[in-house]
CSV table of N, CA and C in Angstrom, one decimal:
chain,number,residue,atom,x,y,z
A,960,ASP,N,19.7,7.7,0.3
A,960,ASP,CA,20.0,7.6,-0.4
A,960,ASP,C,19.7,6.4,-1.0
A,961,TYR,N,18.7,6.4,-1.9
A,961,TYR,CA,18.4,5.2,-2.4
A,961,TYR,C,19.2,5.0,-3.4
A,962,PRO,N,19.9,5.8,-4.3
A,962,PRO,CA,21.2,5.0,-5.5
A,962,PRO,C,21.8,4.3,-5.0
A,963,ARG,N,21.9,5.3,-4.0
A,963,ARG,CA,23.5,4.2,-3.2
A,963,ARG,C,23.3,3.1,-2.4
A,964,ALA,N,22.2,3.3,-1.5
A,964,ALA,CA,21.0,1.4,-1.1
A,964,ALA,C,20.8,0.5,-2.3
A,965,ILE,N,20.5,1.0,-3.6
A,965,ILE,CA,20.7,0.0,-5.4
A,965,ILE,C,20.9,-0.3,-5.2
A,966,ALA,N,22.4,0.1,-5.8
A,966,ALA,CA,23.8,-0.7,-5.8
A,966,ALA,C,24.5,-1.5,-5.1
A,967,THR,N,23.9,-0.6,-4.1
A,967,THR,CA,25.2,-2.1,-2.5
A,967,THR,C,23.8,-2.8,-2.3
A,968,LEU,N,23.1,-2.8,-2.7
A,968,LEU,CA,21.3,-4.4,-2.7
A,968,LEU,C,21.9,-5.1,-4.3
A,969,HIS,N,22.0,-4.2,-4.9
A,969,HIS,CA,22.4,-5.0,-6.0
A,969,HIS,C,24.0,-5.9,-6.0
A,970,ARG,N,25.2,-4.9,-5.7
A,970,ARG,CA,25.7,-6.1,-4.8
A,970,ARG,C,25.8,-6.9,-4.7
A,971,LEU,N,25.0,-6.8,-3.2
A,971,LEU,CA,25.1,-8.0,-2.7
A,971,LEU,C,24.1,-9.6,-3.1
A,972,ALA,N,23.0,-9.1,-4.5
A,972,ALA,CA,22.5,-10.2,-4.8
A,972,ALA,C,23.3,-11.0,-5.5
A,973,GLU,N,24.5,-10.0,-6.3
A,973,GLU,CA,25.1,-10.6,-7.6
A,973,GLU,C,25.7,-12.0,-6.7
A,974,SER,N,26.4,-11.7,-5.9
A,974,SER,CA,27.0,-12.4,-5.0
A,974,SER,C,26.3,-13.7,-4.4
A,975,ASP,N,25.3,-13.2,-3.9
A,975,ASP,CA,23.7,-14.4,-3.5
A,975,ASP,C,22.9,-13.6,-3.5
A,976,SER,N,22.6,-14.2,-5.1
A,976,SER,CA,21.0,-14.3,-5.8
A,976,SER,C,19.3,-14.9,-5.1
A,977,THR,N,20.2,-16.0,-3.8
A,977,THR,CA,19.7,-16.5,-3.4
A,977,THR,C,18.8,-16.1,-2.0
A,978,LEU,N,19.5,-14.8,-1.3
A,978,LEU,CA,19.1,-14.6,0.0
A,978,LEU,C,17.8,-13.7,0.0
A,979,LEU,N,17.0,-14.4,0.6
A,979,LEU,CA,15.8,-14.1,1.3
A,979,LEU,C,16.0,-11.9,1.8
A,980,LYS,N,14.9,-12.1,1.3
A,980,LYS,CA,14.3,-10.2,1.3
A,980,LYS,C,15.2,-9.9,0.5
A,981,ILE,N,16.1,-9.8,-0.2
A,981,ILE,CA,17.6,-8.8,-1.5
A,981,ILE,C,16.8,-7.9,-2.3
A,982,HIS,N,15.6,-9.4,-2.9
A,982,HIS,CA,15.0,-8.2,-4.1
A,982,HIS,C,13.6,-8.2,-3.6
A,983,TYR,N,13.8,-8.1,-2.7
A,983,TYR,CA,12.0,-7.4,-1.2
A,983,TYR,C,12.6,-5.8,-0.9
A,984,TYR,N,14.0,-6.0,-0.7
A,984,TYR,CA,14.4,-4.4,0.1
A,984,TYR,C,14.9,-3.2,-1.5
A,985,THR,N,15.8,-4.4,-2.3
A,985,THR,CA,15.5,-3.8,-3.2
A,985,THR,C,14.9,-2.7,-4.0
A,986,GLY,N,13.2,-3.7,-4.2
A,986,GLY,CA,12.1,-3.5,-4.6
A,986,GLY,C,11.3,-2.3,-4.1
A,987,GLN,N,12.1,-2.1,-2.9
A,987,GLN,CA,11.1,-1.3,-2.0
A,987,GLN,C,12.0,-0.1,-1.8
A,988,ALA,N,13.7,0.2,-2.3
A,988,ALA,CA,14.3,1.0,-2.9
A,988,ALA,C,13.7,1.7,-4.3
A,989,TYR,N,13.4,0.8,-5.1
A,989,TYR,CA,12.6,1.6,-6.5
A,989,TYR,C,12.2,2.0,-6.0
A,990,ILE,N,11.3,1.5,-5.4
A,990,ILE,CA,10.1,2.0,-5.1
A,990,ILE,C,9.8,3.6,-4.4
A,991,ARG,N,10.5,3.7,-3.9
A,991,ARG,CA,10.9,4.7,-2.8
A,991,ARG,C,11.7,6.0,-4.5
A,992,SER,N,11.7,5.4,-5.3
A,992,SER,CA,12.9,6.2,-6.1
A,992,SER,C,11.5,6.4,-7.5
A,993,GLU,N,10.3,6.3,-6.8
A,993,GLU,CA,9.0,5.4,-8.2
A,993,GLU,C,10.2,5.2,-10.1
A,994,ARG,N,10.7,4.1,-9.5
A,994,ARG,CA,11.1,3.5,-10.5
A,994,ARG,C,10.5,1.4,-11.4
A,995,TRP,N,9.1,2.2,-11.1
A,995,TRP,CA,7.9,1.0,-11.0
A,995,TRP,C,8.8,-0.1,-11.6
A,996,PRO,N,9.1,-0.2,-13.0
A,996,PRO,CA,9.4,-1.3,-14.0
A,996,PRO,C,10.1,-1.8,-13.2
A,997,GLU,N,11.6,-1.1,-12.9
A,997,GLU,CA,12.6,-2.2,-11.8
A,997,GLU,C,11.8,-2.9,-10.4
A,998,ALA,N,10.9,-1.7,-9.7
A,998,ALA,CA,11.0,-2.5,-9.0
A,998,ALA,C,9.4,-3.6,-8.8
A,999,GLU,N,9.0,-3.6,-10.3
A,999,GLU,CA,8.4,-4.7,-10.6
A,999,GLU,C,9.3,-6.6,-10.7
A,1000,GLN,N,10.4,-5.6,-11.4
A,1000,GLN,CA,11.4,-7.0,-11.2
A,1000,GLN,C,11.6,-7.7,-10.0
A,1001,GLU,N,11.9,-7.1,-8.9
A,1001,GLU,CA,12.7,-7.1,-7.9
A,1001,GLU,C,11.7,-8.3,-6.8
A,1002,PHE,N,10.4,-7.5,-7.3
A,1002,PHE,CA,9.5,-8.0,-6.5
A,1002,PHE,C,9.3,-9.1,-6.9
A,1003,GLN,N,8.8,-9.4,-8.1
A,1003,GLN,CA,8.6,-11.5,-9.2
A,1003,GLN,C,9.8,-11.4,-8.8
A,1004,ARG,N,11.1,-11.2,-8.7
A,1004,ARG,CA,12.4,-12.5,-8.4
A,1004,ARG,C,12.4,-12.2,-7.0
A,1005,GLU,N,11.6,-11.2,-6.0
A,1005,GLU,CA,12.0,-12.3,-4.0
A,1005,GLU,C,10.1,-13.1,-4.9
A,1006,LEU,N,9.6,-13.4,-5.0
A,1006,LEU,CA,8.9,-13.7,-5.6
A,1006,LEU,C,8.5,-15.1,-6.2
A,1007,ILE,N,9.8,-14.6,-6.9
A,1007,ILE,CA,10.3,-16.8,-7.3
A,1007,ILE,C,11.2,-17.3,-6.2
A,1008,LEU,N,11.5,-16.4,-5.0
A,1008,LEU,CA,12.2,-17.1,-4.2
A,1008,LEU,C,11.2,-17.3,-3.1
A,1009,ALA,N,10.3,-17.3,-2.5
A,1009,ALA,CA,9.4,-17.1,-1.6
A,1009,ALA,C,8.1,-16.7,-1.7
A,1010,PRO,N,7.2,-17.7,-2.5
A,1010,PRO,CA,6.4,-16.8,-3.7
A,1010,PRO,C,5.4,-17.0,-2.4
A,1011,ASP,N,4.3,-17.0,-0.9
A,1011,ASP,CA,3.8,-17.2,-0.2
A,1011,ASP,C,4.1,-16.0,0.5
A,1012,ASP,N,5.4,-14.7,-0.1
A,1012,ASP,CA,5.6,-13.6,0.7
A,1012,ASP,C,4.5,-13.1,0.6
A,1013,ALA,N,3.6,-12.6,1.3
A,1013,ALA,CA,3.1,-11.6,1.3
A,1013,ALA,C,3.3,-10.4,1.1
A,1014,GLU,N,4.7,-9.6,1.5
A,1014,GLU,CA,4.6,-8.6,2.2
A,1014,GLU,C,5.2,-7.9,0.1
A,1015,ALA,N,5.5,-9.3,-0.8
A,1015,ALA,CA,6.3,-8.9,-1.9
A,1015,ALA,C,5.2,-9.1,-2.9
A,1016,LYS,N,4.1,-10.1,-2.3
A,1016,LYS,CA,3.1,-9.7,-3.7
A,1016,LYS,C,1.7,-8.7,-3.1
A,1017,TYR,N,2.2,-7.4,-1.9
A,1017,TYR,CA,1.0,-6.7,-2.3
A,1017,TYR,C,1.9,-6.1,-2.7
A,1018,ASN,N,3.1,-5.1,-2.4
A,1018,ASN,CA,4.1,-4.6,-2.7
A,1018,ASN,C,4.5,-5.0,-4.9
A,1019,LEU,N,3.9,-6.2,-5.7
A,1019,LEU,CA,4.4,-6.0,-6.8
A,1019,LEU,C,2.5,-5.5,-7.0
A,1020,GLY,N,1.5,-6.1,-5.9
A,1020,GLY,CA,0.1,-5.6,-6.8
A,1020,GLY,C,0.3,-3.3,-6.4
A,1021,PHE,N,0.8,-3.1,-5.6
A,1021,PHE,CA,0.7,-1.7,-5.7
A,1021,PHE,C,1.2,-1.1,-6.5
A,1022,VAL,N,2.9,-1.4,-7.1
A,1022,VAL,CA,3.4,-1.1,-8.4
A,1022,VAL,C,2.6,-1.5,-9.3
A,1023,ASN,N,2.4,-2.9,-9.8
A,1023,ASN,CA,1.2,-3.0,-11.0
A,1023,ASN,C,0.1,-1.8,-10.8
A,1024,VAL,N,-1.2,-1.7,-9.8
A,1024,VAL,CA,-1.8,0.4,-9.9
A,1024,VAL,C,-0.5,1.0,-10.5
A,1025,GLN,N,0.8,1.5,-10.0
A,1025,GLN,CA,1.7,2.6,-10.7
A,1025,GLN,C,0.9,2.4,-11.8
A,1026,GLN,N,1.4,1.4,-12.3
A,1026,GLN,CA,1.7,1.0,-13.5
A,1026,GLN,C,0.7,0.7,-14.6
A,1027,SER,N,-0.9,1.2,-14.0
A,1027,SER,CA,-1.9,1.4,-14.2
A,1027,SER,C,-2.4,-0.5,-14.8
A,1028,LYS,N,-1.7,-1.4,-14.6
A,1028,LYS,CA,-2.1,-3.0,-14.5
A,1028,LYS,C,-2.7,-2.9,-13.4
A,1029,ILE,N,-4.2,-2.0,-13.3
A,1029,ILE,CA,-5.2,-2.4,-12.5
A,1029,ILE,C,-5.7,-3.4,-12.3
A,1030,ASP,N,-5.8,-4.7,-13.3
A,1030,ASP,CA,-6.4,-5.8,-13.0
A,1030,ASP,C,-5.1,-6.9,-12.4
A,1031,GLU,N,-3.9,-6.4,-12.4
A,1031,GLU,CA,-3.3,-7.8,-12.0
A,1031,GLU,C,-3.1,-6.7,-10.7
A,1032,GLY,N,-3.0,-5.6,-10.1
A,1032,GLY,CA,-2.5,-5.2,-8.7
A,1032,GLY,C,-3.8,-6.1,-8.0
A,1033,ILE,N,-5.6,-5.7,-8.3
A,1033,ILE,CA,-6.4,-6.6,-7.9
A,1033,ILE,C,-5.8,-8.1,-7.7
A,1034,LYS,N,-5.8,-9.0,-8.8
A,1034,LYS,CA,-5.6,-10.1,-8.3
A,1034,LYS,C,-5.0,-10.0,-6.8
A,1035,LEU,N,-3.7,-9.7,-7.8
A,1035,LEU,CA,-2.7,-10.2,-6.3
A,1035,LEU,C,-3.0,-9.4,-5.0
A,1036,PHE,N,-3.9,-8.8,-5.2
A,1036,PHE,CA,-4.4,-8.1,-4.0
A,1036,PHE,C,-5.5,-9.0,-3.0
A,1037,GLN,N,-5.9,-9.7,-3.8
A,1037,GLN,CA,-7.2,-10.6,-3.5
A,1037,GLN,C,-6.2,-11.7,-3.0
A,1038,GLU,N,-5.4,-12.4,-3.6
A,1038,GLU,CA,-4.6,-12.9,-2.8
A,1038,GLU,C,-4.0,-13.2,-2.2
A,1039,VAL,N,-3.1,-11.7,-1.6
A,1039,VAL,CA,-2.5,-11.2,0.1
A,1039,VAL,C,-3.4,-11.6,0.9
A,1040,ILE,N,-4.8,-11.3,0.6
A,1040,ILE,CA,-6.7,-11.3,1.8
A,1040,ILE,C,-7.1,-12.6,1.5
A,1041,SER,N,-7.1,-13.1,1.2
A,1041,SER,CA,-7.3,-15.0,0.6
A,1041,SER,C,-6.1,-15.5,1.4
A,1042,ALA,N,-5.3,-15.1,1.4
A,1042,ALA,CA,-3.9,-16.4,2.8
A,1042,ALA,C,-3.9,-15.1,3.9
A,1043,HIS,N,-4.1,-13.9,4.2
A,1043,HIS,CA,-3.8,-12.8,5.3
A,1043,HIS,C,-5.1,-11.8,5.4
A,1044,PRO,N,-6.1,-12.3,5.6
A,1044,PRO,CA,-7.4,-11.4,5.3
A,1044,PRO,C,-7.1,-10.6,6.5
A,1045,ASP,N,-6.2,-10.6,7.2
A,1045,ASP,CA,-5.8,-9.1,7.9
A,1045,ASP,C,-4.8,-7.9,7.8
A,1046,HIS,N,-4.6,-7.9,6.0
A,1046,HIS,CA,-3.8,-6.7,5.9
A,1046,HIS,C,-4.4,-6.0,5.1
A,1047,SER,N,-4.5,-4.7,5.3
A,1047,SER,CA,-4.9,-3.7,5.9
A,1047,SER,C,-5.0,-3.1,5.5
A,1048,ASN,N,-3.5,-2.7,4.1
A,1048,ASN,CA,-3.5,-3.0,3.5
A,1048,ASN,C,-3.6,-2.5,2.2
A,1049,ALA,N,-4.0,-4.0,1.8
A,1049,ALA,CA,-4.0,-4.8,1.0
A,1049,ALA,C,-5.8,-4.5,0.5
A,1050,HIS,N,-5.9,-4.6,1.8
A,1050,HIS,CA,-8.0,-4.2,1.7
A,1050,HIS,C,-7.5,-2.8,1.3
A,1051,TYR,N,-7.3,-1.9,1.8
A,1051,TYR,CA,-7.7,-0.6,1.5
A,1051,TYR,C,-7.2,0.2,0.3
A,1052,GLN,N,-6.2,-0.7,-0.8
A,1052,GLN,CA,-6.3,-0.6,-1.8
A,1052,GLN,C,-7.1,-1.5,-3.3
A,1053,LEU,N,-7.4,-2.4,-2.5
A,1053,LEU,CA,-8.9,-3.4,-2.5
A,1053,LEU,C,-9.5,-2.3,-3.0
A,1054,GLY,N,-9.8,-1.3,-1.7
A,1054,GLY,CA,-11.9,-0.9,-1.6
A,1054,GLY,C,-11.3,0.9,-2.4
A,1055,LYS,N,-9.7,1.4,-2.7
A,1055,LYS,CA,-10.2,2.4,-2.9
A,1055,LYS,C,-10.2,2.1,-4.8
A,1056,ILE,N,-9.4,0.9,-5.0
A,1056,ILE,CA,-9.8,0.6,-6.8
A,1056,ILE,C,-11.2,0.7,-6.6
A,1057,LEU,N,-12.2,-0.7,-6.1
A,1057,LEU,CA,-13.1,-0.7,-6.4
A,1057,LEU,C,-14.5,0.1,-7.0
A,1058,LEU,N,-14.1,1.1,-5.5
A,1058,LEU,CA,-14.1,2.9,-5.5
A,1058,LEU,C,-14.4,3.9,-6.5
A,1059,ASP,N,-13.5,3.6,-7.3
A,1059,ASP,CA,-12.6,4.4,-8.1
A,1059,ASP,C,-14.2,4.1,-9.9
A,1060,ARG,N,-13.7,2.1,-9.8
A,1060,ARG,CA,-14.7,1.8,-10.7
A,1060,ARG,C,-15.6,1.9,-10.0
A,1061,GLY,N,-16.3,2.3,-9.1
A,1061,GLY,CA,-17.8,2.5,-8.8
A,1061,GLY,C,-18.4,0.9,-8.3
A,1062,ASN,N,-18.0,0.4,-7.7
A,1062,ASN,CA,-18.3,-1.0,-6.9
A,1062,ASN,C,-18.2,-0.6,-5.5
A,1063,LEU,N,-19.1,0.3,-4.6
A,1063,LEU,CA,-19.1,0.8,-3.5
A,1063,LEU,C,-19.8,-0.1,-2.6
A,1064,LYS,N,-20.7,-1.2,-2.6
A,1064,LYS,CA,-20.4,-2.2,-1.8
A,1064,LYS,C,-19.4,-2.8,-1.3
A,1065,ASP,N,-18.7,-3.5,-2.4
A,1065,ASP,CA,-17.6,-4.4,-1.9
A,1065,ASP,C,-16.4,-3.6,-2.0
A,1066,ALA,N,-16.3,-2.2,-2.4
A,1066,ALA,CA,-15.6,-0.8,-2.4
A,1066,ALA,C,-15.8,-0.3,0.3
A,1067,VAL,N,-16.8,-0.2,0.3
A,1067,VAL,CA,-17.4,-0.2,1.7
A,1067,VAL,C,-16.5,-1.2,2.7
A,1068,ASP,N,-17.2,-2.6,2.1
A,1068,ASP,CA,-16.8,-4.0,3.0
A,1068,ASP,C,-15.1,-3.2,3.7
A,1069,HIS,N,-14.5,-3.7,1.8
A,1069,HIS,CA,-13.2,-3.9,2.8
A,1069,HIS,C,-12.5,-2.2,3.6
A,1070,LEU,N,-13.0,-1.2,2.6
A,1070,LEU,CA,-12.3,-0.1,3.7
A,1070,LEU,C,-13.1,0.1,4.8
A,1071,GLU,N,-14.0,-0.7,5.7
A,1071,GLU,CA,-14.5,-1.2,6.9
A,1071,GLU,C,-13.6,-1.9,8.1
A,1072,ILE,N,-12.9,-2.8,6.6
A,1072,ILE,CA,-11.9,-3.5,7.3
A,1072,ILE,C,-11.0,-2.7,7.3
A,1073,ALA,N,-10.4,-2.8,6.6
A,1073,ALA,CA,-8.9,-1.9,6.8
A,1073,ALA,C,-8.8,-0.3,8.1
A,1074,ALA,N,-9.8,0.4,8.5
A,1074,ALA,CA,-10.4,1.0,8.9
A,1074,ALA,C,-10.3,-0.2,10.3
A,1075,ARG,N,-10.8,-1.0,10.7
A,1075,ARG,CA,-10.8,-2.2,11.5
A,1075,ARG,C,-9.3,-2.4,11.9
A,1076,LEU,N,-9.0,-3.2,11.0
A,1076,LEU,CA,-7.8,-3.5,11.4
A,1076,LEU,C,-5.9,-2.2,11.6
A,1077,SER,N,-6.7,-1.1,10.8
A,1077,SER,CA,-6.2,0.2,11.2
A,1077,SER,C,-6.6,1.5,11.8
A,1078,PRO,N,-6.7,1.5,13.2
A,1078,PRO,CA,-8.1,2.6,13.3
A,1078,PRO,C,-7.0,3.9,13.4
A,1079,GLN,N,-6.1,4.0,13.5
A,1079,GLN,CA,-4.9,5.2,13.6
A,1079,GLN,C,-4.0,5.4,11.9
A,1080,THR,N,-5.2,4.5,11.2
A,1080,THR,CA,-4.5,6.0,9.4
A,1080,THR,C,-5.5,5.7,9.2
A,1081,ASP,N,-5.2,7.4,8.6
A,1081,ASP,CA,-5.7,9.2,8.7
A,1081,ASP,C,-6.4,8.6,6.7
A,1082,TYR,N,-5.3,7.9,6.3
A,1082,TYR,CA,-5.8,8.1,5.0
A,1082,TYR,C,-6.7,7.3,4.4
A,1083,VAL,N,-7.7,6.1,5.3
A,1083,VAL,CA,-8.4,4.9,5.0
A,1083,VAL,C,-9.4,5.5,5.8
A,1084,HIS,N,-10.2,6.0,7.2
A,1084,HIS,CA,-11.1,7.1,6.9
A,1084,HIS,C,-11.0,8.0,5.9
A,1085,TYR,N,-9.8,8.8,5.4
A,1085,TYR,CA,-10.1,9.7,4.0
A,1085,TYR,C,-11.5,8.6,3.1
A,1086,GLN,N,-10.6,7.5,2.9
A,1086,GLN,CA,-11.0,6.9,1.5
A,1086,GLN,C,-12.9,7.0,1.9
A,1087,LEU,N,-13.0,6.1,3.1
A,1087,LEU,CA,-14.2,5.2,3.9
A,1087,LEU,C,-15.1,6.4,3.6
A,1088,GLN,N,-15.1,7.8,4.5
A,1088,GLN,CA,-15.5,9.0,4.1
A,1088,GLN,C,-16.0,9.0,2.9
A,1089,SER,N,-15.2,8.9,1.8
A,1089,SER,CA,-15.6,9.6,0.2
A,1089,SER,C,-16.7,8.0,0.1
A,1090,ALA,N,-16.7,7.4,0.7
A,1090,ALA,CA,-17.6,6.0,-0.1
A,1090,ALA,C,-18.7,5.5,0.4
A,1091,TYR,N,-18.5,6.5,1.6
A,1091,TYR,CA,-19.9,6.3,2.3
A,1091,TYR,C,-20.5,7.4,2.0
A,1092,ARG,N,-20.1,8.9,1.7
A,1092,ARG,CA,-20.4,10.1,0.5
A,1092,ARG,C,-21.3,9.7,-0.7
A,1093,LYS,N,-20.3,8.8,-1.4
A,1093,LYS,CA,-20.8,8.0,-2.7
A,1093,LYS,C,-22.5,6.9,-2.6
A,1094,GLU,N,-22.2,6.6,-1.4
A,1094,GLU,CA,-23.5,6.1,-0.9
A,1094,GLU,C,-24.5,6.3,0.0
A,1095,SER,N,-24.7,8.1,-0.2
A,1095,SER,CA,-25.3,8.7,0.1
A,1095,SER,C,-25.3,8.6,2.3
A,1096,ARG,N,-24.7,8.1,2.6
A,1096,ARG,CA,-24.7,7.3,4.4
A,1096,ARG,C,-23.7,8.5,5.2
A,1097,ILE,N,-24.6,10.1,4.5
A,1097,ILE,CA,-23.6,11.3,5.6
A,1097,ILE,C,-23.4,11.6,7.0
A,1098,ALA,N,-23.8,10.4,7.6
A,1098,ALA,CA,-23.7,10.4,9.0
A,1098,ALA,C,-22.5,9.9,9.0
A,1099,ASP,N,-22.0,8.8,8.4
A,1099,ASP,CA,-21.3,7.8,8.9
A,1099,ASP,C,-19.8,8.5,8.1
A,1100,ALA,N,-20.3,8.9,7.1
A,1100,ALA,CA,-19.1,10.0,6.3
A,1100,ALA,C,-18.8,10.8,7.0
A,1101,ASP,N,-19.7,11.6,8.1
A,1101,ASP,CA,-19.3,12.3,8.6
A,1101,ASP,C,-18.6,12.1,10.3
A,1102,ARG,N,-18.9,10.8,10.1
A,1102,ARG,CA,-18.0,10.6,11.2
A,1102,ARG,C,-16.4,10.0,11.0
A,1103,GLU,N,-16.0,9.8,9.7
A,1103,GLU,CA,-14.8,9.4,9.1
A,1103,GLU,C,-13.9,10.5,8.8
A,1104,MET,N,-14.8,12.0,8.3
A,1104,MET,CA,-13.9,13.2,7.9
A,1104,MET,C,-13.7,13.5,9.1
A,1105,GLU,N,-14.7,13.2,10.8
A,1105,GLU,CA,-13.9,14.0,11.6
A,1105,GLU,C,-12.6,12.9,12.5
A,1106,LEU,N,-13.2,11.7,12.1
A,1106,LEU,CA,-11.8,10.6,12.5
A,1106,LEU,C,-10.1,11.6,11.5
A,1107,TYR,N,-10.7,11.4,10.3
A,1107,TYR,CA,-10.0,11.4,9.7
A,1107,TYR,C,-8.8,12.9,10.2
A,1108,LYS,N,-10.1,14.6,10.7
A,1108,LYS,CA,-9.4,15.1,11.1
A,1108,LYS,C,-8.4,15.4,12.1
A,1109,GLU,N,-9.5,14.1,12.5
A,1109,GLU,CA,-8.6,14.1,14.6
A,1109,GLU,C,-7.3,13.4,14.5
A,1110,LEU,N,-7.1,12.4,13.6
A,1110,LEU,CA,-5.9,12.1,13.4
A,1110,LEU,C,-4.7,12.9,12.5
A,1111,LYS,N,-5.0,13.5,11.6
A,1111,LYS,CA,-4.2,14.4,11.0
A,1111,LYS,C,-3.9,16.1,12.0
A,1112,ALA,N,-4.1,15.8,12.7
A,1112,ALA,CA,-4.6,17.3,13.9
A,1112,ALA,C,-3.6,16.7,14.8
A,1113,LYS,N,-3.2,15.0,15.0
A,1113,LYS,CA,-2.8,14.7,15.5
A,1113,LYS,C,-1.3,14.1,15.5
A,1114,GLN,N,-1.0,14.8,14.3
A,1114,GLN,CA,0.7,14.3,12.7
A,1114,GLN,C,0.8,15.8,13.2
A,1115,ARG,N,0.1,16.5,13.0
A,1115,ARG,CA,0.9,17.9,13.2
A,1115,ARG,C,1.5,18.0,14.2
A,1116,PRO,N,1.6,18.2,15.4
A,1116,PRO,CA,3.5,18.1,16.3
A,1116,PRO,C,3.9,17.5,15.9
A,1117,GLN,N,3.8,16.2,16.0
A,1117,GLN,CA,5.0,15.1,15.5
A,1117,GLN,C,5.4,16.1,14.6
A,1118,LEU,N,5.0,15.7,13.6
A,1118,LEU,CA,5.7,16.6,11.9
A,1118,LEU,C,6.4,17.6,12.3
A,1119,ALA,N,6.2,18.5,13.0
A,1119,ALA,CA,7.0,19.8,13.2
A,1119,ALA,C,6.9,20.1,14.2
A,1120,SER,N,7.8,18.9,14.5
A,1120,SER,CA,9.5,18.3,16.0
A,1120,SER,C,10.6,17.6,15.4
A,1121,ARG,N,9.8,17.3,13.7
A,1121,ARG,CA,11.2,16.3,13.5
A,1121,ARG,C,12.6,17.4,12.8
A,1122,PRO,N,13.3,17.2,12.7
A,1122,PRO,CA,14.5,18.0,12.3
A,1122,PRO,C,13.8,17.4,10.4
A,1123,GLN,N,14.5,18.7,10.4
A,1123,GLN,CA,14.3,19.3,8.7
A,1123,GLN,C,15.4,19.1,8.1
A,1124,SER,N,15.1,18.3,6.7
A,1124,SER,CA,16.4,17.8,5.7
A,1124,SER,C,16.9,19.5,5.6
A,1125,PRO,N,18.7,19.4,5.3
A,1125,PRO,CA,19.2,20.2,4.4
A,1125,PRO,C,19.0,20.7,3.7
């Protein structure tokens, strides 16, 4: 119930707008609701309170990309990686953008780092296999596709056993 969560978080922020993470969690709720401009504002507010918050900065980059502000997103992902070289999601997002832009070498570098940092994350392997294919590294691409398929197959029983929403 994201609308209710957002309303509650806004009430909390009204009582004390300096609460750390209040704007971060509100931004997360807006992301789940795909309300990108509102999410952007909340992450900007969080970064005023905590300028070094890597997750707020990453999420602001993600929101910027969703709004086709690609260059702003790239800059934020690079800042996150500079401060936190082990931030796999920032490497993944940056790799994906670079792949879309045809910068294969840098895309592969970032996607390989993301795969090394998050080896169980299926979509990272999917993007990496795509980058390898574009570089004509077919054996590497095939290996990554197999990893992707294995990880997806492991998820299926877990997904099937979850209770379905009414």
